[in-house]
PDB file of C-alpha atoms and ligand atoms in Angstrom:
ATOM      1  CA  MET S 494       0.000   0.000   0.000  1.00 52.00           C
ATOM      2  CA  ALA S 495       1.168   3.512  -0.763  1.00 52.00           C
ATOM      3  CA  GLU S 496       2.634   5.621   1.998  1.00 62.00           C
ATOM      4  CA  THR S 497       0.288   8.174   3.576  1.00 65.00           C
ATOM      5  CA  THR S 498       1.408  11.738   3.035  1.00 91.00           C
ATOM      6  CA  ALA S 499      -1.850  13.643   3.492  1.00 98.00           C
ATOM      7  CA  ARG S 500      -2.818  15.137   6.809  1.00 98.00           C
ATOM      8  CA  ILE S 501      -6.039  13.661   8.136  1.00 98.00           C
ATOM      9  CA  ILE S 502      -8.897  16.067   8.873  1.00 98.00           C
ATOM     10  CA  ASP S 503     -10.345  14.775  12.138  1.00 98.00           C
ATOM     11  CA  GLY S 504     -14.089  15.347  11.768  1.00 98.00           C
ATOM     12  CA  THR S 505     -14.854  13.841  15.152  1.00 98.00           C
ATOM     13  CA  ALA S 506     -12.618  16.332  16.983  1.00 98.00           C
ATOM     14  CA  ILE S 507     -13.753  19.338  14.951  1.00 98.00           C
ATOM     15  CA  ALA S 508     -17.419  18.383  15.393  1.00 98.00           C
ATOM     16  CA  ALA S 509     -16.859  18.057  19.157  1.00 98.00           C
ATOM     17  CA  GLY S 510     -15.603  21.658  19.224  1.00 98.00           C
ATOM     18  CA  ILE S 511     -18.740  22.870  17.420  1.00 98.00           C
ATOM     19  CA  THR S 512     -20.964  20.815  19.696  1.00 98.00           C
ATOM     20  CA  GLU S 513     -19.353  22.480  22.737  1.00 98.00           C
ATOM     21  CA  ALA S 514     -20.022  25.905  21.223  1.00 98.00           C
ATOM     22  CA  VAL S 515     -23.636  24.827  20.654  1.00 98.00           C
ATOM     23  CA  ARG S 516     -23.818  23.690  24.282  1.00 98.00           C
ATOM     24  CA  GLY S 517     -22.712  27.158  25.402  1.00 98.00           C
ATOM     25  CA  ALA S 518     -25.257  28.883  23.170  1.00 98.00           C
ATOM     26  CA  THR S 519     -27.955  26.512  24.417  1.00 98.00           C
ATOM     27  CA  GLY S 520     -27.159  27.564  27.999  1.00 98.00           C
ATOM     28  CA  THR S 521     -27.528  31.215  27.027  1.00 98.00           C
ATOM     29  CA  LEU S 522     -30.864  30.541  25.325  1.00 98.00           C
ATOM     30  CA  LYS S 523     -32.162  28.539  28.261  1.00 98.00           C
ATOM     31  CA  ALA S 524     -31.200  31.338  30.644  1.00 98.00           C
ATOM     32  CA  ALA S 525     -33.401  33.579  28.485  1.00 98.00           C
ATOM     33  CA  GLY S 526     -36.271  31.096  28.846  1.00 98.00           C
ATOM     34  CA  VAL S 527     -35.927  29.333  25.473  1.00 98.00           C
ATOM     35  CA  THR S 528     -35.208  25.603  25.184  1.00 98.00           C
ATOM     36  CA  PRO S 529     -34.222  24.715  21.604  1.00 98.00           C
ATOM     37  CA  GLY S 530     -36.659  22.129  20.256  1.00 98.00           C
ATOM     38  CA  LEU S 531     -35.854  19.698  17.428  1.00 98.00           C
ATOM     39  CA  ALA S 532     -38.361  17.318  15.833  1.00 98.00           C
ATOM     40  CA  VAL S 533     -36.975  14.566  13.612  1.00 98.00           C
ATOM     41  CA  VAL S 534     -39.494  12.685  11.492  1.00 98.00           C
ATOM     42  CA  LEU S 535     -38.678   9.216  10.173  1.00 98.00           C
ATOM     43  CA  VAL S 536     -41.015   7.613   7.663  1.00 98.00           C
ATOM     44  CA  GLY S 537     -40.524   3.870   7.257  1.00 98.00           C
ATOM     45  CA  ALA S 538     -37.741   1.734   8.663  1.00 96.00           C
ATOM     46  CA  ASP S 539     -34.681   2.106   6.428  1.00 95.00           C
ATOM     47  CA  PRO S 540     -31.872   0.805   8.677  1.00 93.00           C
ATOM     48  CA  ALA S 541     -29.346   3.523   7.714  1.00 92.00           C
ATOM     49  CA  SER S 542     -31.941   6.267   8.236  1.00 96.00           C
ATOM     50  CA  GLU S 543     -32.864   4.760  11.605  1.00 97.00           C
ATOM     51  CA  VAL S 544     -29.246   5.042  12.742  1.00 95.00           C
ATOM     52  CA  TYR S 545     -28.893   8.642  11.508  1.00 95.00           C
ATOM     53  CA  VAL S 546     -32.158   9.707  13.118  1.00 97.00           C
ATOM     54  CA  ARG S 547     -31.335   8.050  16.428  1.00 97.00           C
ATOM     55  CA  ASN S 548     -27.932   9.781  16.520  1.00 96.00           C
ATOM     56  CA  LYS S 549     -29.517  13.150  15.792  1.00 97.00           C
ATOM     57  CA  GLY S 550     -32.043  12.679  18.596  1.00 97.00           C
ATOM     58  CA  LYS S 551     -29.427  11.460  21.061  1.00 97.00           C
ATOM     59  CA  THR S 552     -27.111  14.396  20.401  1.00 97.00           C
ATOM     60  CA  ALA S 553     -29.998  16.871  20.733  1.00 98.00           C
ATOM     61  CA  ALA S 554     -31.032  15.348  24.050  1.00 97.00           C
ATOM     62  CA  SER S 555     -27.429  15.362  25.330  1.00 98.00           C
ATOM     63  CA  LEU S 556     -27.289  19.116  24.665  1.00 98.00           C
ATOM     64  CA  GLY S 557     -30.422  19.686  26.722  1.00 98.00           C
ATOM     65  CA  PHE S 558     -32.682  20.335  23.731  1.00 98.00           C
ATOM     66  CA  HIS S 559     -36.333  19.410  23.705  1.00 98.00           C
ATOM     67  CA  SER S 560     -35.815  16.448  21.361  1.00 98.00           C
ATOM     68  CA  VAL S 561     -38.670  14.636  19.675  1.00 97.00           C
ATOM     69  CA  GLN S 562     -38.482  11.695  17.285  1.00 97.00           C
ATOM     70  CA  ILE S 563     -41.635  10.922  15.360  1.00 98.00           C
ATOM     71  CA  ASN S 564     -41.865   7.579  13.549  1.00 98.00           C
ATOM     72  CA  ARG S 565     -44.485   6.918  10.927  1.00 98.00           C
ATOM     73  CA  PRO S 566     -44.964   3.765   8.824  1.00 98.00           C
ATOM     74  CA  ALA S 567     -43.875   3.740   5.158  1.00 98.00           C
ATOM     75  CA  THR S 568     -47.580   3.453   4.290  1.00 98.00           C
ATOM     76  CA  ILE S 569     -48.410   6.924   5.670  1.00 98.00           C
ATOM     77  CA  GLY S 570     -50.343   9.038   3.179  1.00 98.00           C
ATOM     78  CA  GLU S 571     -48.906  12.291   1.858  1.00 98.00           C
ATOM     79  CA  ALA S 572     -51.764  14.327   3.324  1.00 98.00           C
ATOM     80  CA  GLU S 573     -51.199  12.810   6.736  1.00 98.00           C
ATOM     81  CA  LEU S 574     -47.479  13.625   6.618  1.00 98.00           C
ATOM     82  CA  LEU S 575     -48.245  17.191   5.518  1.00 98.00           C
ATOM     83  CA  ALA S 576     -50.655  17.500   8.442  1.00 98.00           C
ATOM     84  CA  LEU S 577     -47.905  16.352  10.821  1.00 98.00           C
ATOM     85  CA  VAL S 578     -45.508  18.954   9.417  1.00 99.00           C
ATOM     86  CA  ASP S 579     -48.154  21.621   9.861  1.00 98.00           C
ATOM     87  CA  GLU S 580     -48.670  20.608  13.465  1.00 98.00           C
ATOM     88  CA  LEU S 581     -44.918  20.934  14.084  1.00 99.00           C
ATOM     89  CA  ASN S 582     -44.891  24.300  12.272  1.00 99.00           C
ATOM     90  CA  ARG S 583     -47.410  25.579  14.803  1.00 98.00           C
ATOM     91  CA  ASP S 584     -45.830  23.982  17.889  1.00 98.00           C
ATOM     92  CA  PRO S 585     -44.052  26.758  19.840  1.00 98.00           C
ATOM     93  CA  ALA S 586     -41.778  24.215  21.581  1.00 98.00           C
ATOM     94  CA  ILE S 587     -40.312  23.142  18.208  1.00 98.00           C
ATOM     95  CA  HIS S 588     -37.732  25.363  16.457  1.00 98.00           C
ATOM     96  CA  GLY S 589     -36.303  22.815  14.043  1.00 98.00           C
ATOM     97  CA  ILE S 590     -38.096  20.270  11.846  1.00 98.00           C
ATOM     98  CA  LEU S 591     -36.188  17.591   9.953  1.00 98.00           C
ATOM     99  CA  VAL S 592     -37.942  15.030   7.773  1.00 98.00           C
ATOM    100  CA  GLN S 593     -35.394  12.311   7.054  1.00 98.00           C
ATOM    101  CA  MET S 594     -34.843  11.612   3.356  1.00 96.00           C
ATOM    102  CA  PRO S 595     -35.411   9.562   1.301  1.00 95.00           C
ATOM    103  CA  LEU S 596     -39.197   9.358   1.596  1.00 97.00           C
ATOM    104  CA  PRO S 597     -41.266   6.509   0.108  1.00 97.00           C
ATOM    105  CA  GLN S 598     -42.027   6.823  -3.623  1.00 97.00           C
ATOM    106  CA  HIS S 599     -45.705   7.667  -3.155  1.00 98.00           C
ATOM    107  CA  ILE S 600     -44.834  10.844  -1.231  1.00 98.00           C
ATOM    108  CA  ASP S 601     -43.754  13.984  -3.071  1.00 98.00           C
ATOM    109  CA  ALA S 602     -40.633  14.976  -1.100  1.00 98.00           C
ATOM    110  CA  ALA S 603     -40.611  18.485  -2.590  1.00 98.00           C
ATOM    111  CA  LYS S 604     -44.147  19.071  -1.331  1.00 98.00           C
ATOM    112  CA  VAL S 605     -43.169  17.973   2.176  1.00 98.00           C
ATOM    113  CA  ILE S 606     -40.064  20.167   2.197  1.00 98.00           C
ATOM    114  CA  GLU S 607     -42.083  23.158   0.994  1.00 98.00           C
ATOM    115  CA  ALA S 608     -44.592  22.585   3.790  1.00 99.00           C
ATOM    116  CA  ILE S 609     -41.954  23.198   6.468  1.00 99.00           C
ATOM    117  CA  ARG S 610     -41.829  26.770   7.770  1.00 98.00           C
ATOM    118  CA  PRO S 611     -38.552  28.149   6.353  1.00 98.00           C
ATOM    119  CA  GLU S 612     -37.619  29.491   9.813  1.00 98.00           C
ATOM    120  CA  LYS S 613     -37.798  25.919  11.172  1.00 98.00           C
ATOM    121  CA  ASP S 614     -36.164  24.251   8.162  1.00 98.00           C
ATOM    122  CA  VAL S 615     -32.950  23.188   9.907  1.00 98.00           C
ATOM    123  CA  ASP S 616     -32.008  21.063   6.874  1.00 98.00           C
ATOM    124  CA  GLY S 617     -31.952  24.189   4.705  1.00 98.00           C
ATOM    125  CA  PHE S 618     -33.849  22.360   1.965  1.00 98.00           C
ATOM    126  CA  HIS S 619     -36.839  24.722   1.593  1.00 98.00           C
ATOM    127  CA  PRO S 620     -36.718  26.750  -1.655  1.00 98.00           C
ATOM    128  CA  ILE S 621     -36.662  29.953   0.415  1.00 97.00           C
ATOM    129  CA  ASN S 622     -33.458  28.842   2.147  1.00 98.00           C
ATOM    130  CA  VAL S 623     -32.011  27.455  -1.100  1.00 98.00           C
ATOM    131  CA  GLY S 624     -32.725  30.825  -2.719  1.00 97.00           C
ATOM    132  CA  ARG S 625     -31.215  32.796   0.144  1.00 97.00           C
ATOM    133  CA  LEU S 626     -28.063  30.698  -0.081  1.00 97.00           C
ATOM    134  CA  ALA S 627     -27.899  31.086  -3.869  1.00 96.00           C
ATOM    135  CA  THR S 628     -28.360  34.869  -3.728  1.00 95.00           C
ATOM    136  CA  GLY S 629     -25.808  35.232  -0.969  1.00 90.00           C
ATOM    137  CA  SER S 630     -28.272  36.583   1.602  1.00 82.00           C
ATOM    138  CA  ARG S 631     -26.927  34.252   4.226  1.00 71.00           C
ATOM    139  CA  GLY S 632     -28.000  36.463   7.151  1.00 80.00           C
ATOM    140  CA  ASN S 633     -31.403  34.855   7.495  1.00 90.00           C
ATOM    141  CA  ALA S 634     -30.830  31.568   5.641  1.00 95.00           C
ATOM    142  CA  LEU S 635     -30.500  28.151   7.189  1.00 98.00           C
ATOM    143  CA  VAL S 636     -27.676  26.368   5.375  1.00 98.00           C
ATOM    144  CA  PRO S 637     -27.759  22.582   4.754  1.00 98.00           C
ATOM    145  CA  CYS S 638     -25.829  20.726   7.434  1.00 98.00           C
ATOM    146  CA  THR S 639     -23.454  18.494   5.461  1.00 98.00           C
ATOM    147  CA  PRO S 640     -22.333  21.304   3.132  1.00 98.00           C
ATOM    148  CA  ALA S 641     -21.873  23.714   6.065  1.00 98.00           C
ATOM    149  CA  GLY S 642     -19.867  21.068   7.921  1.00 98.00           C
ATOM    150  CA  SER S 643     -17.789  20.293   4.835  1.00 98.00           C
ATOM    151  CA  MET S 644     -16.847  23.972   4.543  1.00 98.00           C
ATOM    152  CA  ILE S 645     -15.650  24.033   8.142  1.00 98.00           C
ATOM    153  CA  LEU S 646     -13.398  21.078   7.319  1.00 98.00           C
ATOM    154  CA  VAL S 647     -12.058  22.887   4.235  1.00 98.00           C
ATOM    155  CA  ARG S 648     -11.297  25.971   6.349  1.00 98.00           C
ATOM    156  CA  HIS S 649      -9.607  23.779   8.954  1.00 98.00           C
ATOM    157  CA  ALA S 650      -7.246  22.546   6.237  1.00 98.00           C
ATOM    158  CA  LEU S 651      -6.716  25.694   4.189  1.00 98.00           C
ATOM    159  CA  GLY S 652      -7.589  28.606   6.470  1.00 98.00           C
ATOM    160  CA  PRO S 653     -10.234  31.242   5.814  1.00 97.00           C
ATOM    161  CA  ASP S 654      -8.988  32.465   2.430  1.00 98.00           C
ATOM    162  CA  ILE S 655      -9.684  29.966  -0.337  1.00 98.00           C
ATOM    163  CA  ALA S 656     -10.393  32.598  -3.003  1.00 98.00           C
ATOM    164  CA  GLY S 657      -9.293  31.618  -6.484  1.00 98.00           C
ATOM    165  CA  LEU S 658      -8.814  27.940  -5.737  1.00 99.00           C
ATOM    166  CA  ARG S 659     -10.316  25.426  -8.122  1.00 99.00           C
ATOM    167  CA  ALA S 660     -12.996  23.298  -6.486  1.00 99.00           C
ATOM    168  CA  VAL S 661     -14.584  20.255  -8.070  1.00 99.00           C
ATOM    169  CA  VAL S 662     -17.780  18.927  -6.505  1.00 99.00           C
ATOM    170  CA  ILE S 663     -18.694  15.429  -7.651  1.00 98.00           C
ATOM    171  CA  GLY S 664     -22.447  14.979  -7.289  1.00 98.00           C
ATOM    172  CA  ARG S 665     -25.344  17.359  -7.866  1.00 98.00           C
ATOM    173  CA  SER S 666     -27.838  16.426  -5.150  1.00 98.00           C
ATOM    174  CA  ASN S 667     -29.956  19.061  -3.444  1.00 97.00           C
ATOM    175  CA  ILE S 668     -28.715  17.769  -0.088  1.00 97.00           C
ATOM    176  CA  VAL S 669     -24.961  18.109  -0.718  1.00 98.00           C
ATOM    177  CA  GLY S 670     -23.638  18.753  -4.232  1.00 98.00           C
ATOM    178  CA  LYS S 671     -25.539  21.890  -5.193  1.00 98.00           C
ATOM    179  CA  PRO S 672     -25.386  23.645  -1.802  1.00 98.00           C
ATOM    180  CA  VAL S 673     -21.684  22.896  -1.208  1.00 98.00           C
ATOM    181  CA  ALA S 674     -20.968  24.299  -4.685  1.00 98.00           C
ATOM    182  CA  GLN S 675     -22.828  27.484  -3.689  1.00 98.00           C
ATOM    183  CA  LEU S 676     -20.806  27.792  -0.496  1.00 98.00           C
ATOM    184  CA  LEU S 677     -17.503  27.300  -2.349  1.00 98.00           C
ATOM    185  CA  LEU S 678     -18.579  29.895  -4.911  1.00 98.00           C
ATOM    186  CA  GLN S 679     -19.411  32.310  -2.125  1.00 97.00           C
ATOM    187  CA  GLU S 680     -15.825  31.858  -0.908  1.00 97.00           C
ATOM    188  CA  ASN S 681     -14.669  32.858  -4.398  1.00 98.00           C
ATOM    189  CA  CYS S 682     -13.518  29.438  -5.534  1.00 98.00           C
ATOM    190  CA  THR S 683     -13.749  28.530  -9.207  1.00 98.00           C
ATOM    191  CA  VAL S 684     -16.340  25.800  -8.952  1.00 98.00           C
ATOM    192  CA  THR S 685     -17.116  22.871 -11.234  1.00 98.00           C
ATOM    193  CA  ILE S 686     -20.018  20.556 -10.500  1.00 98.00           C
ATOM    194  CA  ALA S 687     -19.298  17.137 -11.978  1.00 98.00           C
ATOM    195  CA  HIS S 688     -21.766  14.244 -12.067  1.00 96.00           C
ATOM    196  CA  SER S 689     -22.524  10.861 -13.584  1.00 92.00           C
ATOM    197  CA  ARG S 690     -22.662  12.306 -17.114  1.00 96.00           C
ATOM    198  CA  THR S 691     -19.399  14.249 -16.874  1.00 98.00           C
ATOM    199  CA  ARG S 692     -16.916  13.257 -19.555  1.00 98.00           C
ATOM    200  CA  ASP S 693     -13.432  12.264 -18.390  1.00 98.00           C
ATOM    201  CA  LEU S 694     -14.216  12.790 -14.730  1.00 98.00           C
ATOM    202  CA  ALA S 695     -10.654  11.835 -13.762  1.00 98.00           C
ATOM    203  CA  ALA S 696      -9.230  14.724 -15.798  1.00 98.00           C
ATOM    204  CA  VAL S 697     -11.726  17.168 -14.288  1.00 98.00           C
ATOM    205  CA  VAL S 698     -10.898  16.070 -10.740  1.00 98.00           C
ATOM    206  CA  ARG S 699      -7.156  16.330 -11.458  1.00 98.00           C
ATOM    207  CA  GLU S 700      -7.615  20.101 -11.885  1.00 98.00           C
ATOM    208  CA  ALA S 701      -9.010  20.526  -8.373  1.00 99.00           C
ATOM    209  CA  ASP S 702      -7.321  22.137  -5.380  1.00 99.00           C
ATOM    210  CA  ILE S 703     -10.425  21.119  -3.416  1.00 99.00           C
ATOM    211  CA  VAL S 704     -12.375  17.936  -4.201  1.00 99.00           C
ATOM    212  CA  VAL S 705     -15.751  17.299  -2.598  1.00 99.00           C
ATOM    213  CA  ALA S 706     -16.972  13.789  -3.407  1.00 98.00           C
ATOM    214  CA  ALA S 707     -20.693  13.292  -2.843  1.00 98.00           C
ATOM    215  CA  VAL S 708     -21.960  10.710  -5.310  1.00 97.00           C
ATOM    216  CA  GLY S 709     -22.513   7.577  -3.250  1.00 97.00           C
ATOM    217  CA  ARG S 710     -20.203   5.360  -5.286  1.00 98.00           C
ATOM    218  CA  PRO S 711     -17.712   3.420  -3.202  1.00 98.00           C
ATOM    219  CA  ARG S 712     -14.057   4.318  -3.896  1.00 97.00           C
ATOM    220  CA  LEU S 713     -14.927   6.096  -7.166  1.00 98.00           C
ATOM    221  CA  VAL S 714     -12.137   8.671  -6.821  1.00 98.00           C
ATOM    222  CA  ARG S 715      -8.779   6.979  -7.291  1.00 98.00           C
ATOM    223  CA  GLY S 716      -5.355   8.139  -6.182  1.00 98.00           C
ATOM    224  CA  ASP S 717      -4.255   9.104  -9.688  1.00 98.00           C
ATOM    225  CA  TRP S 718      -7.281  11.428 -10.013  1.00 98.00           C
ATOM    226  CA  VAL S 719      -6.032  13.615  -7.175  1.00 98.00           C
ATOM    227  CA  LYS S 720      -3.796  16.622  -7.764  1.00 98.00           C
ATOM    228  CA  PRO S 721      -0.766  16.446  -5.456  1.00 97.00           C
ATOM    229  CA  GLY S 722      -1.413  18.501  -2.317  1.00 98.00           C
ATOM    230  CA  ALA S 723      -5.175  18.818  -2.925  1.00 98.00           C
ATOM    231  CA  THR S 724      -7.741  18.905  -0.119  1.00 98.00           C
ATOM    232  CA  VAL S 725     -10.144  15.960  -0.385  1.00 99.00           C
ATOM    233  CA  ILE S 726     -13.504  16.024   1.403  1.00 99.00           C
ATOM    234  CA  ASP S 727     -15.232  12.655   1.190  1.00 98.00           C
ATOM    235  CA  VAL S 728     -18.966  12.888   1.840  1.00 98.00           C
ATOM    236  CA  GLY S 729     -19.648   9.302   0.717  1.00 98.00           C
ATOM    237  CA  MET S 730     -21.053   6.791   3.196  1.00 96.00           C
ATOM    238  CA  ASN S 731     -21.265   3.501   1.373  1.00 96.00           C
ATOM    239  CA  ARG S 732     -21.849   0.214   3.138  1.00 95.00           C
ATOM    240  CA  ILE S 733     -20.024  -2.579   1.307  1.00 96.00           C
ATOM    241  CA  PRO S 734     -19.587  -6.278   2.049  1.00 96.00           C
ATOM    242  CA  ALA S 735     -16.595  -7.039   4.275  1.00 96.00           C
ATOM    243  CA  PRO S 736     -16.122 -10.813   4.175  1.00 96.00           C
ATOM    244  CA  GLU S 737     -12.738 -10.327   5.891  1.00 95.00           C
ATOM    245  CA  LYS S 738     -14.714  -9.348   9.026  1.00 95.00           C
ATOM    246  CA  GLY S 739     -16.807 -12.515   8.819  1.00 95.00           C
ATOM    247  CA  GLU S 740     -19.732 -13.769   6.808  1.00 94.00           C
ATOM    248  CA  GLY S 741     -22.443 -11.194   6.189  1.00 94.00           C
ATOM    249  CA  GLN S 742     -20.368  -8.359   7.725  1.00 96.00           C
ATOM    250  CA  THR S 743     -20.146  -4.919   6.156  1.00 96.00           C
ATOM    251  CA  ARG S 744     -17.995  -1.812   6.443  1.00 95.00           C
ATOM    252  CA  LEU S 745     -18.375   1.856   5.596  1.00 96.00           C
ATOM    253  CA  VAL S 746     -16.301   3.332   2.792  1.00 97.00           C
ATOM    254  CA  GLY S 747     -16.371   6.744   1.186  1.00 98.00           C
ATOM    255  CA  ASP S 748     -16.524   7.839  -2.439  1.00 98.00           C
ATOM    256  CA  VAL S 749     -12.728   8.143  -2.381  1.00 98.00           C
ATOM    257  CA  ALA S 750     -10.201   5.290  -2.386  1.00 98.00           C
ATOM    258  CA  PHE S 751      -8.728   6.583   0.869  1.00 98.00           C
ATOM    259  CA  ASP S 752      -5.415   4.706   0.896  1.00 97.00           C
ATOM    260  CA  GLU S 753      -4.581   5.761  -2.661  1.00 98.00           C
ATOM    261  CA  ALA S 754      -5.772   9.353  -2.325  1.00 98.00           C
ATOM    262  CA  ALA S 755      -4.023   9.844   1.032  1.00 98.00           C
ATOM    263  CA  ALA S 756      -0.698   9.133  -0.685  1.00 97.00           C
ATOM    264  CA  VAL S 757      -1.198  12.130  -2.988  1.00 98.00           C
ATOM    265  CA  ALA S 758      -3.476  14.646  -1.258  1.00 98.00           C
ATOM    266  CA  GLY S 759      -2.405  17.401   1.139  1.00 98.00           C
ATOM    267  CA  TRP S 760      -5.419  16.962   3.392  1.00 98.00           C
ATOM    268  CA  ILE S 761      -8.105  14.293   3.430  1.00 98.00           C
ATOM    269  CA  THR S 762     -11.159  13.347   5.477  1.00 98.00           C
ATOM    270  CA  PRO S 763     -11.534   9.723   6.568  1.00 98.00           C
ATOM    271  CA  VAL S 764     -14.763   7.695   6.398  1.00 98.00           C
ATOM    272  CA  PRO S 765     -16.066   7.231   9.016  1.00 97.00           C
ATOM    273  CA  LYS S 766     -15.062  10.111  11.356  1.00 98.00           C
ATOM    274  CA  GLY S 767     -14.789  12.760   8.682  1.00 98.00           C
ATOM    275  CA  VAL S 768     -17.830  14.600   7.362  1.00 98.00           C
ATOM    276  CA  GLY S 769     -20.386  12.401   9.174  1.00 97.00           C
ATOM    277  CA  PRO S 770     -19.966  13.864  12.671  1.00 97.00           C
ATOM    278  CA  MET S 771     -20.003  17.389  11.199  1.00 98.00           C
ATOM    279  CA  THR S 772     -23.498  16.888   9.781  1.00 98.00           C
ATOM    280  CA  ILE S 773     -24.947  16.237  13.214  1.00 98.00           C
ATOM    281  CA  ALA S 774     -23.001  19.082  14.828  1.00 98.00           C
ATOM    282  CA  MET S 775     -24.283  21.533  12.198  1.00 98.00           C
ATOM    283  CA  LEU S 776     -27.842  20.303  12.666  1.00 98.00           C
ATOM    284  CA  MET S 777     -27.531  21.174  16.341  1.00 98.00           C
ATOM    285  CA  ALA S 778     -26.040  24.559  15.417  1.00 98.00           C
ATOM    286  CA  ASN S 779     -28.895  25.235  12.971  1.00 98.00           C
ATOM    287  CA  THR S 780     -31.465  24.335  15.621  1.00 98.00           C
ATOM    288  CA  VAL S 781     -29.961  26.829  18.080  1.00 98.00           C
ATOM    289  CA  THR S 782     -29.808  29.442  15.320  1.00 98.00           C
ATOM    290  CA  ALA S 783     -33.461  28.817  14.431  1.00 98.00           C
ATOM    291  CA  ALA S 784     -34.493  29.024  18.090  1.00 98.00           C
ATOM    292  CA  SER S 785     -32.604  32.316  18.562  1.00 98.00           C
ATOM    293  CA  ARG S 786     -34.170  33.876  15.477  1.00 98.00           C
ATOM    294  CA  ILE S 787     -37.697  32.721  16.295  1.00 98.00           C
ATOM    295  CA  ALA S 788     -37.319  34.079  19.841  1.00 98.00           C
ATOM    296  CA  GLY S 789     -35.801  37.343  18.567  1.00 97.00           C
ATOM    297  CA  LEU S 790     -32.618  36.778  20.586  1.00 97.00           C
ATOM    298  CA  PRO S 791     -29.028  37.386  19.427  1.00 96.00           C
ATOM    299  CA  GLU S 792     -27.473  34.571  17.382  1.00 96.00           C
ATOM    300  CA  ALA S 793     -24.232  32.812  18.150  1.00 96.00           C
ATOM    301  CA  SER S 794     -22.009  32.015  15.180  1.00 93.00           C
ATOM    302  CA  PHE S 795     -20.565  28.532  14.815  1.00 93.00           C
TER     303      PHE S 795
HETATM  304  N1  LIG E 361     -30.743  11.968   4.235  1.00 92.16           N
HETATM  305  C1  LIG E 361     -29.400  11.974   4.048  1.00 92.16           C
HETATM  306  N2  LIG E 361     -28.858  13.118   4.517  1.00 92.16           N
HETATM  307  C2  LIG E 361     -29.887  13.851   4.993  1.00 92.16           C
HETATM  308  C3  LIG E 361     -29.963  15.135   5.603  1.00 92.16           C
HETATM  309  O1  LIG E 361     -28.965  15.853   5.784  1.00 92.16           O
HETATM  310  N3  LIG E 361     -31.219  15.540   5.973  1.00 92.16           N
HETATM  311  C4  LIG E 361     -32.325  14.789   5.743  1.00 92.16           C
HETATM  312  N4  LIG E 361     -33.499  15.285   6.119  1.00 92.16           N
HETATM  313  N5  LIG E 361     -32.281  13.602   5.178  1.00 92.16           N
HETATM  314  C5  LIG E 361     -31.066  13.136   4.815  1.00 92.16           C
END
């Protein structure tokens, strides 16, 4: 195996720092009579989603939030789910609403997202928040958690000034690819969004000072795609068979062939313990931000 030269970006440690800042801000809010409230809605029983949702709820509770998890069967009707969202919109104890994606086929996810009050949309998926991010009016936007967390990891590696760097985002999802591209653009990077139809993806990625891989394809990005010294942020969370751990066992790998890329990159995030913990930390930060704004209290910055 190639020798590791890249420095590892420790998402667990960086997320812990953010979580402590959120804990401080939560104390300030509580002293002013406001307990941040987060409602996480899980439709169906997808095992990966169950884990994510449980971790979100546990972290919220550990910070002293009012933390609610609402489970509904995969057979729930769209109207019933919309009614639940509306109830949460009107609940004064709830400042953040997250409906875990993906939703079952028979439910129009866009309709559900648009039903969430933008002020409570801690995922930052509502078109109002997407628009605020795209137009640069970040002051009252809620920014999607994984992209916001990814940017903190980029700044950890490269410092605050990344103007002029070439960034290649692989993946164009509404959850990660598009919003992280917006954030990189706002920092004055030259941004390319690559995707499954991109021609000669390897050559495109080789141009990048910053690579954000968010396609959900295990070990897609190979070592010889990475420009020497580049910063590699791996958003992928792919569960693959791991017969070496025993029959039926699995392991998590990213969208980047870590061992190969780490021999070439300047900085790289591992999977797990890279971007994953940042997503939850930023969700907590967004919930405190939403609670502060709804209560008309000063906001902390994270
Ligand atoms: N599914 C995968 N990532 C996310 C996320 O950040 N938010 C929601 N709501 N669903 C997801």
